[in-house]
PDB file of C-alpha atoms and ligand atoms in Angstrom:
ATOM      1  CA  MET A   1     203.032 -13.392-110.955  1.00 94.00           C
ATOM      2  CA  ILE A   2     200.765 -16.276-109.968  1.00 97.00           C
ATOM      3  CA  GLY A   3     197.198 -15.281-109.271  1.00 97.00           C
ATOM      4  CA  ARG A   4     194.235 -17.079-107.775  1.00 97.00           C
ATOM      5  CA  LEU A   5     194.099 -20.755-106.868  1.00 98.00           C
ATOM      6  CA  ASN A   6     192.002 -22.074-109.755  1.00 97.00           C
ATOM      7  CA  HIS A   7     191.580 -25.605-108.425  1.00 97.00           C
ATOM      8  CA  VAL A   8     192.966 -28.470-106.379  1.00 98.00           C
ATOM      9  CA  ALA A   9     192.920 -31.800-108.251  1.00 98.00           C
ATOM     10  CA  ILE A  10     192.203 -35.083-106.488  1.00 98.00           C
ATOM     11  CA  VAL A  11     192.629 -38.451-108.185  1.00 98.00           C
ATOM     12  CA  VAL A  12     189.782 -40.778-107.230  1.00 98.00           C
ATOM     13  CA  PRO A  13     189.357 -44.533-107.736  1.00 98.00           C
ATOM     14  CA  ASP A  14     185.621 -44.262-108.544  1.00 98.00           C
ATOM     15  CA  LEU A  15     184.529 -41.052-110.226  1.00 98.00           C
ATOM     16  CA  ALA A  16     180.787 -41.626-109.826  1.00 98.00           C
ATOM     17  CA  ALA A  17     181.160 -42.423-106.125  1.00 98.00           C
ATOM     18  CA  ALA A  18     183.415 -39.406-105.520  1.00 98.00           C
ATOM     19  CA  THR A  19     181.020 -37.136-107.403  1.00 98.00           C
ATOM     20  CA  ALA A  20     178.118 -38.439-105.303  1.00 98.00           C
ATOM     21  CA  THR A  21     180.088 -37.852-102.094  1.00 98.00           C
ATOM     22  CA  TYR A  22     180.866 -34.235-103.017  1.00 98.00           C
ATOM     23  CA  ARG A  23     177.297 -33.621-104.208  1.00 98.00           C
ATOM     24  CA  ASP A  24     175.222 -35.520-101.651  1.00 98.00           C
ATOM     25  CA  THR A  25     177.397 -35.790 -98.546  1.00 98.00           C
ATOM     26  CA  LEU A  26     179.304 -32.511 -98.754  1.00 98.00           C
ATOM     27  CA  GLY A  27     176.484 -30.630-100.476  1.00 98.00           C
ATOM     28  CA  ALA A  28     178.543 -29.103-103.279  1.00 98.00           C
ATOM     29  CA  ARG A  29     177.599 -28.244-106.851  1.00 98.00           C
ATOM     30  CA  VAL A  30     179.266 -30.680-109.293  1.00 98.00           C
ATOM     31  CA  SER A  31     179.639 -30.717-113.079  1.00 97.00           C
ATOM     32  CA  ASP A  32     178.952 -33.543-115.479  1.00 97.00           C
ATOM     33  CA  PRO A  33     181.987 -35.758-116.232  1.00 97.00           C
ATOM     34  CA  LEU A  34     184.193 -34.488-119.062  1.00 95.00           C
ATOM     35  CA  ASP A  35     186.647 -36.692-120.970  1.00 94.00           C
ATOM     36  CA  LEU A  36     189.941 -35.004-121.844  1.00 90.00           C
ATOM     37  CA  PRO A  37     191.649 -37.403-124.269  1.00 90.00           C
ATOM     38  CA  ALA A  38     194.703 -35.131-124.669  1.00 84.00           C
ATOM     39  CA  HIS A  39     195.346 -35.448-120.930  1.00 86.00           C
ATOM     40  CA  GLY A  40     194.194 -39.062-120.526  1.00 92.00           C
ATOM     41  CA  VAL A  41     191.695 -38.189-117.800  1.00 94.00           C
ATOM     42  CA  THR A  42     188.014 -37.805-117.074  1.00 96.00           C
ATOM     43  CA  THR A  43     187.246 -34.818-114.850  1.00 96.00           C
ATOM     44  CA  VAL A  44     184.375 -33.645-112.698  1.00 97.00           C
ATOM     45  CA  PHE A  45     184.537 -30.123-111.321  1.00 97.00           C
ATOM     46  CA  VAL A  46     183.214 -29.307-107.870  1.00 98.00           C
ATOM     47  CA  GLU A  47     182.293 -25.635-107.618  1.00 97.00           C
ATOM     48  CA  LEU A  48     183.148 -23.980-104.320  1.00 98.00           C
ATOM     49  CA  PRO A  49     182.543 -20.311-103.511  1.00 97.00           C
ATOM     50  CA  ASN A  50     186.246 -19.419-103.723  1.00 97.00           C
ATOM     51  CA  THR A  51     187.806 -22.144-105.891  1.00 97.00           C
ATOM     52  CA  LYS A  52     187.157 -25.528-107.480  1.00 98.00           C
ATOM     53  CA  ILE A  53     188.038 -29.140-106.788  1.00 98.00           C
ATOM     54  CA  GLU A  54     188.899 -31.196-109.867  1.00 97.00           C
ATOM     55  CA  LEU A  55     188.098 -34.885-109.448  1.00 98.00           C
ATOM     56  CA  LEU A  56     190.333 -36.907-111.795  1.00 97.00           C
ATOM     57  CA  HIS A  57     190.077 -40.459-113.008  1.00 97.00           C
ATOM     58  CA  PRO A  58     192.202 -42.248-115.643  1.00 96.00           C
ATOM     59  CA  LEU A  59     190.566 -42.352-119.078  1.00 95.00           C
ATOM     60  CA  ARG A  60     192.797 -45.231-120.225  1.00 92.00           C
ATOM     61  CA  ALA A  61     195.458 -47.574-118.883  1.00 89.00           C
ATOM     62  CA  ASP A  62     198.407 -45.402-119.998  1.00 90.00           C
ATOM     63  CA  SER A  63     196.902 -42.282-118.395  1.00 90.00           C
ATOM     64  CA  PRO A  64     199.366 -40.174-116.384  1.00 84.00           C
ATOM     65  CA  VAL A  65     197.075 -40.568-113.385  1.00 94.00           C
ATOM     66  CA  ALA A  66     196.820 -44.379-113.655  1.00 96.00           C
ATOM     67  CA  LYS A  67     200.224 -44.814-112.025  1.00 94.00           C
ATOM     68  CA  PHE A  68     199.315 -42.298-109.342  1.00 95.00           C
ATOM     69  CA  LEU A  69     196.179 -44.299-108.574  1.00 96.00           C
ATOM     70  CA  ALA A  70     198.176 -47.533-108.482  1.00 95.00           C
ATOM     71  CA  ASN A  71     200.440 -45.934-105.861  1.00 95.00           C
ATOM     72  CA  ASN A  72     197.514 -44.335-104.002  1.00 96.00           C
ATOM     73  CA  PRO A  73     194.631 -46.814-104.288  1.00 97.00           C
ATOM     74  CA  SER A  74     192.220 -44.776-102.176  1.00 98.00           C
ATOM     75  CA  GLY A  75     193.031 -41.600-104.132  1.00 98.00           C
ATOM     76  CA  GLY A  76     194.964 -38.480-103.199  1.00 98.00           C
ATOM     77  CA  ILE A  77     195.760 -34.854-103.963  1.00 98.00           C
ATOM     78  CA  HIS A  78     197.413 -34.765-107.389  1.00 97.00           C
ATOM     79  CA  HIS A  79     198.082 -31.104-108.234  1.00 97.00           C
ATOM     80  CA  VAL A  80     197.215 -27.505-107.533  1.00 98.00           C
ATOM     81  CA  CYS A  81     196.440 -25.009-110.290  1.00 97.00           C
ATOM     82  CA  TYR A  82     197.393 -21.337-110.159  1.00 98.00           C
ATOM     83  CA  GLU A  83     196.091 -18.759-112.589  1.00 98.00           C
ATOM     84  CA  VAL A  84     198.457 -16.648-114.692  1.00 98.00           C
ATOM     85  CA  GLU A  85     197.663 -13.860-117.105  1.00 97.00           C
ATOM     86  CA  ASP A  86     200.215 -14.806-119.773  1.00 97.00           C
ATOM     87  CA  ILE A  87     201.246 -18.457-119.783  1.00 97.00           C
ATOM     88  CA  LEU A  88     204.120 -18.095-122.251  1.00 97.00           C
ATOM     89  CA  ALA A  89     205.619 -15.196-120.289  1.00 97.00           C
ATOM     90  CA  ALA A  90     205.177 -17.205-117.068  1.00 98.00           C
ATOM     91  CA  ARG A  91     206.820 -20.277-118.627  1.00 97.00           C
ATOM     92  CA  ASP A  92     209.789 -18.308-119.926  1.00 98.00           C
ATOM     93  CA  ARG A  93     210.302 -16.562-116.600  1.00 98.00           C
ATOM     94  CA  LEU A  94     210.153 -19.820-114.638  1.00 98.00           C
ATOM     95  CA  LYS A  95     212.410 -21.691-117.063  1.00 97.00           C
ATOM     96  CA  ALA A  96     214.938 -18.857-116.841  1.00 98.00           C
ATOM     97  CA  GLN A  97     214.916 -19.420-113.069  1.00 97.00           C
ATOM     98  CA  GLY A  98     215.596 -23.122-113.463  1.00 97.00           C
ATOM     99  CA  LEU A  99     212.146 -24.656-113.071  1.00 98.00           C
ATOM    100  CA  ARG A 100     211.333 -27.574-115.326  1.00 98.00           C
ATOM    101  CA  VAL A 101     208.211 -27.608-117.474  1.00 98.00           C
ATOM    102  CA  LEU A 102     206.792 -31.078-118.095  1.00 96.00           C
ATOM    103  CA  GLY A 103     206.151 -32.524-121.546  1.00 93.00           C
ATOM    104  CA  ASP A 104     207.326 -30.648-124.617  1.00 94.00           C
ATOM    105  CA  GLY A 105     207.167 -27.327-122.788  1.00 93.00           C
ATOM    106  CA  ASN A 106     204.278 -26.001-124.825  1.00 94.00           C
ATOM    107  CA  PRO A 107     200.859 -25.248-123.321  1.00 95.00           C
ATOM    108  CA  LYS A 108     198.021 -27.700-123.955  1.00 92.00           C
ATOM    109  CA  ILE A 109     194.336 -26.908-123.809  1.00 90.00           C
ATOM    110  CA  GLY A 110     193.005 -27.867-120.382  1.00 85.00           C
ATOM    111  CA  ALA A 111     189.624 -28.658-118.899  1.00 81.00           C
ATOM    112  CA  HIS A 112     188.354 -25.082-119.215  1.00 84.00           C
ATOM    113  CA  ASP A 113     189.439 -24.636-122.857  1.00 88.00           C
ATOM    114  CA  LYS A 114     192.329 -22.504-121.616  1.00 93.00           C
ATOM    115  CA  PRO A 115     196.060 -23.156-122.108  1.00 96.00           C
ATOM    116  CA  VAL A 116     197.771 -25.041-119.276  1.00 96.00           C
ATOM    117  CA  LEU A 117     201.289 -26.180-118.358  1.00 96.00           C
ATOM    118  CA  PHE A 118     202.631 -28.412-115.597  1.00 96.00           C
ATOM    119  CA  LEU A 119     205.787 -27.735-113.580  1.00 98.00           C
ATOM    120  CA  HIS A 120     208.057 -30.435-112.186  1.00 97.00           C
ATOM    121  CA  PRO A 121     207.065 -31.312-108.605  1.00 97.00           C
ATOM    122  CA  LYS A 122     210.695 -31.633-107.487  1.00 98.00           C
ATOM    123  CA  ASP A 123     211.180 -27.939-108.255  1.00 98.00           C
ATOM    124  CA  LEU A 124     208.156 -26.919-106.143  1.00 98.00           C
ATOM    125  CA  PHE A 125     208.476 -28.777-102.859  1.00 98.00           C
ATOM    126  CA  GLY A 126     206.944 -32.044-103.941  1.00 97.00           C
ATOM    127  CA  THR A 127     203.832 -30.464-105.431  1.00 98.00           C
ATOM    128  CA  LEU A 128     202.784 -30.864-109.047  1.00 97.00           C
ATOM    129  CA  VAL A 129     201.756 -27.355-110.131  1.00 98.00           C
ATOM    130  CA  GLU A 130     199.541 -26.539-113.079  1.00 97.00           C
ATOM    131  CA  LEU A 131     199.475 -23.044-114.519  1.00 98.00           C
ATOM    132  CA  GLU A 132     196.345 -21.943-116.345  1.00 97.00           C
ATOM    133  CA  GLN A 133     196.054 -18.801-118.430  1.00 97.00           C
ATOM    134  CA  ILE A 134     192.864 -17.003-117.483  1.00 93.00           C
TER     135      ILE A 134
HETATM  136 CO1   CO B 201     194.052 -29.351-113.156  1.00 65.05          CO
END
């Protein structure tokens, strides 16, 4: 059911510095920063030939990633995102198999203007998983 790895998200303490490192040190193509108020984050996407890296920084103090950054001051891998063709069908199938969907269980619009959902990390081996409908 899950398809391609859409991106790996990394929370960073300094978005401009992390963007510069990916662009100048690692030589990758990076996007402009994008604020996502519904998710409480600012994102920069790093384009790789086979996937993307999503650099995440809290947009406000109550951001879901603010606590993560407090616990991981130098940053860290936050989630992986798998593509699905039908997010509601995927959600219903996973819920029927006992996986927990975070939030109110309904997809939100993510960084690529596509519907996304997050699955409870305790149900997937300690990894926060995002599903994105492509
Ligand atoms: Co993501």
